[in-house]
């Protein structure tokens, strides 16, 4: 395959690069390897100090829009003036005013300003726009596409599906050329709002196993020896939908005769509150709060662990997970999985096959599952082997990447060679 000399597609997202969005980096790298010529547009500058190895391998140019309009008034004014001269403004204005009437916020005005900047600065050879997330990033891309007279498409994931109003999702789906989403749970929800049955496709992210070492030999720790505690690991931003508060409650219920340690990887707004809660529950000396980590460090932690746990649930604002990539990353290292039977997780983890599933928001059930596997190293090994086999057989990234690349090539009017 050979790539075109100039980019023909703009791929947009809220922030780039982000440690928590390995699935986006994996897709960008996969599209690059498939000969798709693109550039990256981000609504925000990065906030993570570290980067994954994949980010360094992605060669596409990155452009940043003004995160706040007052940060770069010159670009915003130039974008607004250019927008006034575009025929697309007549198509955009009634749509924007209708959106503003239903969402009277500064955020809505900011998205219009960012769209004007993007429409002015997009290279002339860009033939199609694609955006990750159907909420605010898709507003910018939708408005910019109207101004420039371009087609656009979307990848919807989790929060954007469950917290965006019906009217906004419905109208964006109607305006888009096509969309994809990464769980059957999310696909059913978007299909309900779509203007035609084939508008949104189910495409799993999967995992590129070439980026991961083969699973190592599992330990026989059973939690009976205080010098060799069973090692739990969990990964995710400290936000309500991850259920880490339930995990702490579950850990506090484990038998005092069971010796364990937990490593949490990730940042997030609730991290300090969780750390304080761990102290109140007298768990602090058993938990390592590792913070955000690059991929190599994540894999090293997974390889040293005995069990992966993720107690996802629905947050009070409706936010919830899709199928978290970290579940598949744990499977890549042959780890058994203890998780909730919620959102997209049961699409990968079958109860008693790749791991154990418990009801969301049930710390007692979570504690029982953790205690069960902590004391059963042979069962952990069998579940971990099955998780790796399922990942290898049914959740490889290649098929999904081939499909998305073909759809983007077609939308841009390009050909692969």
mmCIF file of C-alpha atoms in Angstrom:
data_model
loop_
_atom_site.group_PDB
_atom_site.id
_atom_site.type_symbol
_atom_site.label_atom_id
_atom_site.label_comp_id
_atom_site.label_asym_id
_atom_site.label_seq_id
_atom_site.Cartn_x
_atom_site.Cartn_y
_atom_site.Cartn_z
ATOM 1 C CA UNK A 1 0.000 0.000 0.000
ATOM 2 C CA UNK A 2 1.196 3.480 -0.713
ATOM 3 C CA UNK A 3 -0.049 6.675 0.904
ATOM 4 C CA UNK A 4 -1.003 9.795 -0.982
ATOM 5 C CA UNK A 5 1.451 12.678 -0.849
ATOM 6 C CA UNK A 6 -1.019 15.029 0.844
ATOM 7 C CA UNK A 7 -3.597 14.312 3.548
ATOM 8 C CA UNK A 8 -7.119 13.874 2.257
ATOM 9 C CA UNK A 9 -8.953 13.271 5.559
ATOM 10 C CA UNK A 10 -9.011 15.256 8.794
ATOM 11 C CA UNK A 11 -9.509 13.144 11.917
ATOM 12 C CA UNK A 12 -10.702 15.168 14.904
ATOM 13 C CA UNK A 13 -11.024 14.486 18.625
ATOM 14 C CA UNK A 14 -11.362 16.356 21.895
ATOM 15 C CA UNK A 15 -7.749 15.962 23.020
ATOM 16 C CA UNK A 16 -4.636 14.428 21.511
ATOM 17 C CA UNK A 17 -2.588 12.598 22.582
ATOM 18 C CA UNK A 18 -4.217 11.053 25.652
ATOM 19 C CA UNK A 19 -2.923 8.106 27.662
ATOM 20 C CA UNK A 20 -6.482 6.998 28.417
ATOM 21 C CA UNK A 21 -7.410 6.736 24.729
ATOM 22 C CA UNK A 22 -5.175 3.948 23.483
ATOM 23 C CA UNK A 23 -8.001 2.786 21.209
ATOM 24 C CA UNK A 24 -7.795 6.044 19.241
ATOM 25 C CA UNK A 25 -4.008 5.870 18.959
ATOM 26 C CA UNK A 26 -4.274 2.236 17.843
ATOM 27 C CA UNK A 27 -6.783 3.214 15.153
ATOM 28 C CA UNK A 28 -4.697 6.144 13.890
ATOM 29 C CA UNK A 29 -1.609 3.963 13.649
ATOM 30 C CA UNK A 30 -3.616 1.228 11.928
ATOM 31 C CA UNK A 31 -5.033 3.687 9.385
ATOM 32 C CA UNK A 32 -1.528 4.973 8.700
ATOM 33 C CA UNK A 33 -0.307 1.429 8.116
ATOM 34 C CA UNK A 34 -3.185 0.907 5.679
ATOM 35 C CA UNK A 35 -2.111 3.812 3.510
ATOM 36 C CA UNK A 36 -4.717 6.354 4.582
ATOM 37 C CA UNK A 37 -3.448 9.914 4.318
ATOM 38 C CA UNK A 38 -4.800 12.064 7.144
ATOM 39 C CA UNK A 39 -4.055 14.830 9.575
ATOM 40 C CA UNK A 40 -5.150 15.147 13.204
ATOM 41 C CA UNK A 41 -7.211 18.006 14.630
ATOM 42 C CA UNK A 42 -7.604 18.384 18.380
ATOM 43 C CA UNK A 43 -9.902 20.657 20.365
ATOM 44 C CA UNK A 44 -7.472 20.627 23.296
ATOM 45 C CA UNK A 45 -3.742 20.471 23.908
ATOM 46 C CA UNK A 46 -2.408 17.389 25.742
ATOM 47 C CA UNK A 47 -2.323 17.331 29.525
ATOM 48 C CA UNK A 48 -0.552 13.981 30.095
ATOM 49 C CA UNK A 49 3.190 14.222 30.691
ATOM 50 C CA UNK A 50 3.876 10.761 29.231
ATOM 51 C CA UNK A 51 3.000 9.352 25.814
ATOM 52 C CA UNK A 52 2.507 5.866 24.492
ATOM 53 C CA UNK A 53 5.017 4.440 22.029
ATOM 54 C CA UNK A 54 2.222 4.421 19.436
ATOM 55 C CA UNK A 55 1.969 8.215 19.569
ATOM 56 C CA UNK A 56 5.578 8.490 18.439
ATOM 57 C CA UNK A 57 4.872 6.147 15.532
ATOM 58 C CA UNK A 58 1.972 8.192 14.174
ATOM 59 C CA UNK A 59 3.426 10.487 11.525
ATOM 60 C CA UNK A 60 0.349 12.598 10.729
ATOM 61 C CA UNK A 61 0.590 16.340 11.384
ATOM 62 C CA UNK A 62 -1.349 17.564 14.422
ATOM 63 C CA UNK A 63 -3.252 20.852 14.485
ATOM 64 C CA UNK A 64 -4.758 22.373 17.633
ATOM 65 C CA UNK A 65 -7.857 24.549 17.637
ATOM 66 C CA UNK A 66 -8.206 27.361 20.202
ATOM 67 C CA UNK A 67 -9.404 25.580 23.349
ATOM 68 C CA UNK A 68 -11.019 28.836 24.496
ATOM 69 C CA UNK A 69 -11.840 31.519 21.953
ATOM 70 C CA UNK A 70 -10.213 34.288 24.005
ATOM 71 C CA UNK A 71 -6.906 32.367 23.935
ATOM 72 C CA UNK A 72 -6.354 33.110 20.243
ATOM 73 C CA UNK A 73 -8.670 35.980 19.230
ATOM 74 C CA UNK A 74 -6.810 36.617 15.974
ATOM 75 C CA UNK A 75 -7.461 33.112 14.647
ATOM 76 C CA UNK A 76 -11.084 33.285 15.756
ATOM 77 C CA UNK A 77 -11.727 36.652 14.077
ATOM 78 C CA UNK A 78 -10.058 35.507 10.857
ATOM 79 C CA UNK A 79 -12.130 32.321 10.925
ATOM 80 C CA UNK A 80 -15.373 34.238 11.502
ATOM 81 C CA UNK A 81 -14.640 36.700 8.684
ATOM 82 C CA UNK A 82 -13.815 33.857 6.298
ATOM 83 C CA UNK A 83 -17.031 32.066 7.294
ATOM 84 C CA UNK A 84 -19.086 35.100 6.292
ATOM 85 C CA UNK A 85 -17.838 34.738 2.716
ATOM 86 C CA UNK A 86 -18.606 31.037 2.401
ATOM 87 C CA UNK A 87 -21.814 29.765 0.742
ATOM 88 C CA UNK A 88 -21.948 27.132 3.493
ATOM 89 C CA UNK A 89 -22.818 29.831 6.039
ATOM 90 C CA UNK A 90 -26.412 29.841 4.719
ATOM 91 C CA UNK A 91 -26.632 26.117 5.488
ATOM 92 C CA UNK A 92 -24.940 26.434 8.876
ATOM 93 C CA UNK A 93 -26.802 29.399 10.402
ATOM 94 C CA UNK A 94 -30.296 27.872 10.762
ATOM 95 C CA UNK A 95 -28.800 24.655 12.184
ATOM 96 C CA UNK A 96 -26.603 26.509 14.651
ATOM 97 C CA UNK A 97 -29.423 28.825 15.780
ATOM 98 C CA UNK A 98 -31.700 25.832 16.329
ATOM 99 C CA UNK A 99 -28.958 24.138 18.364
ATOM 100 C CA UNK A 100 -28.358 27.308 20.373
ATOM 101 C CA UNK A 101 -32.057 27.658 21.177
ATOM 102 C CA UNK A 102 -31.956 24.225 22.815
ATOM 103 C CA UNK A 103 -28.487 24.592 24.353
ATOM 104 C CA UNK A 104 -27.972 28.193 25.478
ATOM 105 C CA UNK A 105 -24.399 27.778 26.696
ATOM 106 C CA UNK A 106 -20.980 29.297 26.088
ATOM 107 C CA UNK A 107 -19.879 25.855 25.050
ATOM 108 C CA UNK A 108 -22.170 25.994 22.016
ATOM 109 C CA UNK A 109 -20.705 29.357 20.967
ATOM 110 C CA UNK A 110 -17.187 28.027 21.485
ATOM 111 C CA UNK A 111 -17.875 25.112 19.129
ATOM 112 C CA UNK A 112 -19.029 27.521 16.437
ATOM 113 C CA UNK A 113 -15.861 29.599 16.848
ATOM 114 C CA UNK A 114 -13.663 26.506 16.668
ATOM 115 C CA UNK A 115 -15.535 25.344 13.561
ATOM 116 C CA UNK A 116 -14.948 28.688 11.840
ATOM 117 C CA UNK A 117 -11.215 28.423 12.582
ATOM 118 C CA UNK A 118 -11.102 24.845 11.329
ATOM 119 C CA UNK A 119 -13.054 25.634 8.155
ATOM 120 C CA UNK A 120 -10.621 28.457 7.323
ATOM 121 C CA UNK A 121 -7.445 26.510 8.104
ATOM 122 C CA UNK A 122 -8.295 23.108 6.590
ATOM 123 C CA UNK A 123 -5.982 22.390 3.639
ATOM 124 C CA UNK A 124 -7.740 22.478 0.288
ATOM 125 C CA UNK A 125 -7.067 18.802 -0.397
ATOM 126 C CA UNK A 126 -9.074 17.607 2.616
ATOM 127 C CA UNK A 127 -12.038 15.720 1.173
ATOM 128 C CA UNK A 128 -13.740 14.286 4.272
ATOM 129 C CA UNK A 129 -13.873 14.838 8.041
ATOM 130 C CA UNK A 130 -14.016 12.094 10.672
ATOM 131 C CA UNK A 131 -14.512 12.680 14.392
ATOM 132 C CA UNK A 132 -14.137 10.616 17.552
ATOM 133 C CA UNK A 133 -17.047 11.185 19.947
ATOM 134 C CA UNK A 134 -20.544 12.288 19.059
ATOM 135 C CA UNK A 135 -20.894 15.076 21.630
ATOM 136 C CA UNK A 136 -18.913 18.345 21.521
ATOM 137 C CA UNK A 137 -16.200 17.253 19.031
ATOM 138 C CA UNK A 138 -18.893 16.247 16.548
ATOM 139 C CA UNK A 139 -20.528 19.678 16.897
ATOM 140 C CA UNK A 140 -17.304 21.326 15.723
ATOM 141 C CA UNK A 141 -16.868 18.914 12.827
ATOM 142 C CA UNK A 142 -20.514 19.155 11.777
ATOM 143 C CA UNK A 143 -20.364 22.959 11.657
ATOM 144 C CA UNK A 144 -16.986 22.966 9.880
ATOM 145 C CA UNK A 145 -18.237 20.431 7.326
ATOM 146 C CA UNK A 146 -21.278 22.613 6.589
ATOM 147 C CA UNK A 147 -19.060 25.660 6.069
ATOM 148 C CA UNK A 148 -16.699 23.817 3.749
ATOM 149 C CA UNK A 149 -19.310 21.698 1.971
ATOM 150 C CA UNK A 150 -17.637 18.442 3.058
ATOM 151 C CA UNK A 151 -18.975 15.071 4.143
ATOM 152 C CA UNK A 152 -18.243 13.832 7.659
ATOM 153 C CA UNK A 153 -18.466 10.666 9.728
ATOM 154 C CA UNK A 154 -18.110 9.722 13.383
ATOM 155 C CA UNK A 155 -16.890 7.101 15.828
ATOM 156 C CA UNK A 156 -19.081 7.018 18.959
ATOM 157 C CA UNK A 157 -17.784 5.393 22.116
ATOM 158 C CA UNK A 158 -19.405 5.686 25.553
ATOM 159 C CA UNK A 159 -20.072 8.972 27.356
ATOM 160 C CA UNK A 160 -21.035 10.651 24.093
ATOM 161 C CA UNK A 161 -23.685 7.992 23.478
ATOM 162 C CA UNK A 162 -25.261 8.020 26.910
ATOM 163 C CA UNK A 163 -25.097 11.673 27.982
ATOM 164 C CA UNK A 164 -25.904 13.567 24.755
ATOM 165 C CA UNK A 165 -29.589 14.524 24.310
ATOM 166 C CA UNK A 166 -31.666 12.493 21.872
ATOM 167 C CA UNK A 167 -32.351 15.477 19.616
ATOM 168 C CA UNK A 168 -28.653 16.220 19.221
ATOM 169 C CA UNK A 169 -27.605 12.652 18.523
ATOM 170 C CA UNK A 170 -30.491 12.140 16.097
ATOM 171 C CA UNK A 171 -29.702 15.252 14.064
ATOM 172 C CA UNK A 172 -25.965 14.577 13.977
ATOM 173 C CA UNK A 173 -26.492 11.005 12.846
ATOM 174 C CA UNK A 174 -28.836 12.235 10.110
ATOM 175 C CA UNK A 175 -26.303 14.810 8.879
ATOM 176 C CA UNK A 176 -23.330 12.423 8.957
ATOM 177 C CA UNK A 177 -22.464 10.214 5.997
ATOM 178 C CA UNK A 178 -22.029 7.248 8.325
ATOM 179 C CA UNK A 179 -20.889 6.305 11.797
ATOM 180 C CA UNK A 180 -19.390 3.446 13.767
ATOM 181 C CA UNK A 181 -19.535 2.464 17.404
ATOM 182 C CA UNK A 182 -17.640 -0.107 19.423
ATOM 183 C CA UNK A 183 -20.213 -2.091 21.455
ATOM 184 C CA UNK A 184 -23.495 -3.813 20.698
ATOM 185 C CA UNK A 185 -24.978 -1.919 23.651
ATOM 186 C CA UNK A 186 -24.095 1.439 22.084
ATOM 187 C CA UNK A 187 -25.045 0.260 18.604
ATOM 188 C CA UNK A 188 -28.586 -0.565 19.701
ATOM 189 C CA UNK A 189 -28.937 2.894 21.210
ATOM 190 C CA UNK A 190 -27.688 4.743 18.117
ATOM 191 C CA UNK A 191 -29.640 2.502 15.751
ATOM 192 C CA UNK A 192 -32.770 3.617 17.619
ATOM 193 C CA UNK A 193 -32.056 7.215 16.605
ATOM 194 C CA UNK A 194 -30.695 6.657 13.101
ATOM 195 C CA UNK A 195 -32.491 7.839 9.973
ATOM 196 C CA UNK A 196 -31.780 4.551 8.224
ATOM 197 C CA UNK A 197 -30.903 1.029 9.492
ATOM 198 C CA UNK A 198 -27.408 0.880 7.997
ATOM 199 C CA UNK A 199 -26.282 4.368 9.079
ATOM 200 C CA UNK A 200 -24.270 3.209 12.113
ATOM 201 C CA UNK A 201 -22.104 0.087 12.035
ATOM 202 C CA UNK A 202 -20.843 -2.017 14.935
ATOM 203 C CA UNK A 203 -17.038 -2.185 14.713
ATOM 204 C CA UNK A 204 -15.091 -3.450 17.734
ATOM 205 C CA UNK A 205 -11.778 -1.737 18.407
ATOM 206 C CA UNK A 206 -10.175 -5.034 19.256
ATOM 207 C CA UNK A 207 -6.515 -5.165 20.151
ATOM 208 C CA UNK A 208 -3.375 -5.249 18.027
ATOM 209 C CA UNK A 209 -1.587 -8.171 19.647
ATOM 210 C CA UNK A 210 1.630 -7.270 17.849
ATOM 211 C CA UNK A 211 2.017 -4.467 20.395
ATOM 212 C CA UNK A 212 1.965 -6.860 23.356
ATOM 213 C CA UNK A 213 4.278 -9.618 24.573
ATOM 214 C CA UNK A 214 2.917 -13.122 24.879
ATOM 215 C CA UNK A 215 1.446 -13.985 28.289
ATOM 216 C CA UNK A 216 3.943 -15.079 30.898
ATOM 217 C CA UNK A 217 3.757 -17.902 33.426
ATOM 218 C CA UNK A 218 1.084 -17.257 36.032
ATOM 219 C CA UNK A 219 1.925 -17.408 39.730
ATOM 220 C CA UNK A 220 0.405 -19.861 42.196
ATOM 221 C CA UNK A 221 -0.171 -17.261 44.898
ATOM 222 C CA UNK A 222 -3.347 -17.970 46.857
ATOM 223 C CA UNK A 223 -3.276 -15.194 49.440
ATOM 224 C CA UNK A 224 -2.364 -17.445 52.351
ATOM 225 C CA UNK A 225 1.202 -16.137 52.691
ATOM 226 C CA UNK A 226 1.578 -12.513 53.868
ATOM 227 C CA UNK A 227 4.952 -12.404 52.118
ATOM 228 C CA UNK A 228 3.323 -13.347 48.784
ATOM 229 C CA UNK A 229 -0.001 -11.497 48.599
ATOM 230 C CA UNK A 230 -2.310 -11.980 45.642
ATOM 231 C CA UNK A 231 -1.876 -9.053 43.257
ATOM 232 C CA UNK A 232 -4.949 -7.311 41.909
ATOM 233 C CA UNK A 233 -4.729 -4.621 39.222
ATOM 234 C CA UNK A 234 -7.286 -2.148 37.937
ATOM 235 C CA UNK A 235 -6.898 0.500 35.249
ATOM 236 C CA UNK A 236 -9.004 3.525 34.459
ATOM 237 C CA UNK A 237 -9.602 7.182 35.155
ATOM 238 C CA UNK A 238 -10.951 7.879 38.619
ATOM 239 C CA UNK A 239 -14.454 8.850 37.520
ATOM 240 C CA UNK A 240 -17.818 7.668 38.803
ATOM 241 C CA UNK A 241 -18.586 5.233 35.972
ATOM 242 C CA UNK A 242 -15.520 3.113 36.731
ATOM 243 C CA UNK A 243 -16.961 2.070 40.100
ATOM 244 C CA UNK A 244 -13.721 2.308 42.041
ATOM 245 C CA UNK A 245 -15.688 3.340 45.131
ATOM 246 C CA UNK A 246 -17.409 -0.052 44.955
ATOM 247 C CA UNK A 247 -14.029 -1.728 44.576
ATOM 248 C CA UNK A 248 -12.762 -0.147 47.795
ATOM 249 C CA UNK A 249 -15.881 -1.274 49.637
ATOM 250 C CA UNK A 250 -15.417 -4.780 48.240
ATOM 251 C CA UNK A 251 -11.779 -4.900 49.304
ATOM 252 C CA UNK A 252 -12.775 -3.869 52.825
ATOM 253 C CA UNK A 253 -15.038 -6.946 52.966
ATOM 254 C CA UNK A 254 -12.367 -9.508 52.038
ATOM 255 C CA UNK A 255 -11.471 -12.035 54.753
ATOM 256 C CA UNK A 256 -8.722 -10.835 57.094
ATOM 257 C CA UNK A 257 -6.890 -14.104 56.379
ATOM 258 C CA UNK A 258 -6.589 -13.237 52.674
ATOM 259 C CA UNK A 259 -3.413 -11.304 51.864
ATOM 260 C CA UNK A 260 -3.652 -9.061 48.800
ATOM 261 C CA UNK A 261 -2.330 -5.927 47.134
ATOM 262 C CA UNK A 262 -4.009 -3.671 44.562
ATOM 263 C CA UNK A 263 -2.390 -1.432 41.954
ATOM 264 C CA UNK A 264 -4.531 1.264 40.367
ATOM 265 C CA UNK A 265 -3.304 2.882 37.129
ATOM 266 C CA UNK A 266 -4.880 6.148 36.029
ATOM 267 C CA UNK A 267 -5.533 9.739 36.997
ATOM 268 C CA UNK A 268 -8.929 11.374 37.285
ATOM 269 C CA UNK A 269 -10.996 13.860 39.208
ATOM 270 C CA UNK A 270 -11.987 11.445 41.999
ATOM 271 C CA UNK A 271 -8.493 10.139 42.708
ATOM 272 C CA UNK A 272 -7.930 12.113 45.926
ATOM 273 C CA UNK A 273 -11.363 11.207 47.248
ATOM 274 C CA UNK A 274 -10.679 7.527 46.576
ATOM 275 C CA UNK A 275 -7.340 7.743 48.337
ATOM 276 C CA UNK A 276 -9.020 9.319 51.372
ATOM 277 C CA UNK A 277 -11.691 6.626 51.333
ATOM 278 C CA UNK A 278 -9.003 3.941 51.241
ATOM 279 C CA UNK A 279 -7.460 5.468 54.371
ATOM 280 C CA UNK A 280 -10.810 5.507 56.155
ATOM 281 C CA UNK A 281 -11.287 1.830 55.318
ATOM 282 C CA UNK A 282 -7.750 1.031 56.568
ATOM 283 C CA UNK A 283 -6.690 -0.144 53.101
ATOM 284 C CA UNK A 284 -4.096 2.493 52.245
ATOM 285 C CA UNK A 285 -1.028 0.344 52.925
ATOM 286 C CA UNK A 286 -2.299 -2.343 50.529
ATOM 287 C CA UNK A 287 -2.947 -0.068 47.533
ATOM 288 C CA UNK A 288 -0.502 1.489 45.091
ATOM 289 C CA UNK A 289 -1.900 4.522 43.262
ATOM 290 C CA UNK A 290 0.411 4.480 40.243
ATOM 291 C CA UNK A 291 -1.172 7.385 38.339
ATOM 292 C CA UNK A 292 -1.297 7.599 34.525
ATOM 293 C CA UNK A 293 1.207 5.263 32.877
ATOM 294 C CA UNK A 294 2.630 4.730 29.409
ATOM 295 C CA UNK A 295 1.854 1.452 27.660
ATOM 296 C CA UNK A 296 5.097 -0.326 28.571
ATOM 297 C CA UNK A 297 4.546 0.348 32.275
ATOM 298 C CA UNK A 298 0.925 -0.772 32.044
ATOM 299 C CA UNK A 299 1.970 -4.058 30.468
ATOM 300 C CA UNK A 300 4.666 -4.612 33.106
ATOM 301 C CA UNK A 301 2.067 -4.170 35.850
ATOM 302 C CA UNK A 302 -0.344 -6.540 34.143
ATOM 303 C CA UNK A 303 2.354 -9.184 33.789
ATOM 304 C CA UNK A 304 3.152 -8.972 37.502
ATOM 305 C CA UNK A 305 -0.515 -9.262 38.534
ATOM 306 C CA UNK A 306 -2.712 -12.275 39.254
ATOM 307 C CA UNK A 307 -6.133 -10.837 38.491
ATOM 308 C CA UNK A 308 -7.675 -7.844 36.733
ATOM 309 C CA UNK A 309 -10.742 -6.137 38.188
ATOM 310 C CA UNK A 310 -13.020 -3.427 36.765
ATOM 311 C CA UNK A 311 -16.322 -2.670 38.567
ATOM 312 C CA UNK A 312 -17.943 -0.403 35.936
ATOM 313 C CA UNK A 313 -21.394 1.050 36.575
ATOM 314 C CA UNK A 314 -23.657 3.863 35.398
ATOM 315 C CA UNK A 315 -22.821 7.300 36.794
ATOM 316 C CA UNK A 316 -25.519 9.604 38.112
ATOM 317 C CA UNK A 317 -25.367 11.702 34.905
ATOM 318 C CA UNK A 318 -25.965 8.622 32.722
ATOM 319 C CA UNK A 319 -22.327 8.168 31.716
ATOM 320 C CA UNK A 320 -21.089 4.603 31.348
ATOM 321 C CA UNK A 321 -18.357 2.559 29.753
ATOM 322 C CA UNK A 322 -18.383 0.895 26.375
ATOM 323 C CA UNK A 323 -16.059 -2.101 26.157
ATOM 324 C CA UNK A 324 -12.959 -0.733 27.896
ATOM 325 C CA UNK A 325 -9.744 -1.525 26.060
ATOM 326 C CA UNK A 326 -8.084 -2.286 29.392
ATOM 327 C CA UNK A 327 -10.213 -5.437 29.678
ATOM 328 C CA UNK A 328 -8.682 -6.731 26.457
ATOM 329 C CA UNK A 329 -5.221 -5.537 27.486
ATOM 330 C CA UNK A 330 -5.546 -7.648 30.646
ATOM 331 C CA UNK A 331 -6.574 -10.605 28.498
ATOM 332 C CA UNK A 332 -3.482 -10.073 26.328
ATOM 333 C CA UNK A 333 -1.402 -11.045 29.344
ATOM 334 C CA UNK A 334 -3.536 -14.044 30.248
ATOM 335 C CA UNK A 335 -5.167 -12.432 33.271
ATOM 336 C CA UNK A 336 -8.570 -13.610 34.505
ATOM 337 C CA UNK A 337 -11.096 -10.785 34.729
ATOM 338 C CA UNK A 338 -13.479 -9.862 37.515
ATOM 339 C CA UNK A 339 -15.896 -7.212 36.296
ATOM 340 C CA UNK A 340 -19.519 -6.147 36.258
ATOM 341 C CA UNK A 341 -22.119 -7.503 33.851
ATOM 342 C CA UNK A 342 -22.666 -4.010 32.518
ATOM 343 C CA UNK A 343 -22.343 -2.000 29.287
ATOM 344 C CA UNK A 344 -20.084 -3.711 26.729
ATOM 345 C CA UNK A 345 -18.088 -5.860 29.166
ATOM 346 C CA UNK A 346 -20.265 -9.020 28.742
ATOM 347 C CA UNK A 347 -19.613 -8.830 25.000
ATOM 348 C CA UNK A 348 -16.073 -9.956 25.776
ATOM 349 C CA UNK A 349 -16.171 -11.622 29.191
ATOM 350 C CA UNK A 350 -18.463 -14.637 29.439
ATOM 351 C CA UNK A 351 -19.238 -15.639 33.051
ATOM 352 C CA UNK A 352 -17.126 -18.562 34.164
ATOM 353 C CA UNK A 353 -15.252 -18.682 30.854
ATOM 354 C CA UNK A 354 -12.917 -15.662 30.688
ATOM 355 C CA UNK A 355 -13.667 -14.406 34.186
ATOM 356 C CA UNK A 356 -16.389 -13.678 36.691
ATOM 357 C CA UNK A 357 -19.135 -11.082 36.273
ATOM 358 C CA UNK A 358 -21.114 -9.554 39.125
ATOM 359 C CA UNK A 359 -23.987 -7.038 39.221
ATOM 360 C CA UNK A 360 -22.881 -3.424 39.004
ATOM 361 C CA UNK A 361 -23.013 -1.445 42.244
ATOM 362 C CA UNK A 362 -22.797 -4.619 44.383
ATOM 363 C CA UNK A 363 -19.633 -4.551 46.556
ATOM 364 C CA UNK A 364 -20.622 -7.745 48.390
ATOM 365 C CA UNK A 365 -20.816 -9.741 45.159
ATOM 366 C CA UNK A 366 -17.577 -8.172 43.963
ATOM 367 C CA UNK A 367 -15.835 -9.143 47.211
ATOM 368 C CA UNK A 368 -17.053 -12.732 46.877
ATOM 369 C CA UNK A 369 -15.729 -12.989 43.307
ATOM 370 C CA UNK A 370 -12.347 -11.533 44.270
ATOM 371 C CA UNK A 371 -12.028 -13.891 47.236
ATOM 372 C CA UNK A 372 -13.026 -16.860 45.095
ATOM 373 C CA UNK A 373 -10.334 -16.295 42.462
ATOM 374 C CA UNK A 374 -7.699 -15.025 44.880
ATOM 375 C CA UNK A 375 -7.658 -18.408 46.577
ATOM 376 C CA UNK A 376 -7.838 -20.461 43.359
ATOM 377 C CA UNK A 377 -4.640 -20.082 41.289
ATOM 378 C CA UNK A 378 -5.486 -23.031 39.040
ATOM 379 C CA UNK A 379 -8.872 -21.540 38.176
ATOM 380 C CA UNK A 380 -7.264 -18.150 37.567
ATOM 381 C CA UNK A 381 -4.881 -19.751 35.100
ATOM 382 C CA UNK A 382 -7.699 -21.483 33.214
ATOM 383 C CA UNK A 383 -9.789 -18.314 32.978
ATOM 384 C CA UNK A 384 -6.751 -16.287 31.895
ATOM 385 C CA UNK A 385 -5.926 -18.754 29.135
ATOM 386 C CA UNK A 386 -9.516 -18.580 27.917
ATOM 387 C CA UNK A 387 -9.429 -14.758 27.965
ATOM 388 C CA UNK A 388 -6.300 -14.731 25.816
ATOM 389 C CA UNK A 389 -7.818 -17.283 23.425
ATOM 390 C CA UNK A 390 -11.005 -15.206 23.039
ATOM 391 C CA UNK A 391 -9.001 -12.060 22.398
ATOM 392 C CA UNK A 392 -6.871 -13.785 19.771
ATOM 393 C CA UNK A 393 -9.763 -15.483 17.986
ATOM 394 C CA UNK A 394 -12.533 -12.884 18.065
ATOM 395 C CA UNK A 395 -11.206 -9.468 19.043
ATOM 396 C CA UNK A 396 -8.225 -8.827 16.812
ATOM 397 C CA UNK A 397 -7.984 -5.197 15.736
ATOM 398 C CA UNK A 398 -7.183 -5.994 12.104
ATOM 399 C CA UNK A 399 -10.716 -6.673 10.858
ATOM 400 C CA UNK A 400 -12.127 -3.482 12.374
ATOM 401 C CA UNK A 401 -9.245 -1.376 11.093
ATOM 402 C CA UNK A 402 -9.646 -2.773 7.590
ATOM 403 C CA UNK A 403 -13.322 -1.862 7.642
ATOM 404 C CA UNK A 404 -12.884 1.694 8.951
ATOM 405 C CA UNK A 405 -10.008 2.347 6.535
ATOM 406 C CA UNK A 406 -12.123 1.202 3.587
ATOM 407 C CA UNK A 407 -15.034 3.416 4.629
ATOM 408 C CA UNK A 408 -12.792 6.452 5.011
ATOM 409 C CA UNK A 409 -11.060 5.830 1.677
ATOM 410 C CA UNK A 410 -14.446 5.607 -0.020
ATOM 411 C CA UNK A 411 -15.735 8.779 1.672
ATOM 412 C CA UNK A 412 -12.665 10.728 0.558
ATOM 413 C CA UNK A 413 -12.916 9.394 -2.977
ATOM 414 C CA UNK A 414 -9.511 7.791 -2.593
ATOM 415 C CA UNK A 415 -8.112 4.442 -3.622
ATOM 416 C CA UNK A 416 -5.707 2.099 -1.934
ATOM 417 C CA UNK A 417 -2.814 0.777 -3.936
#
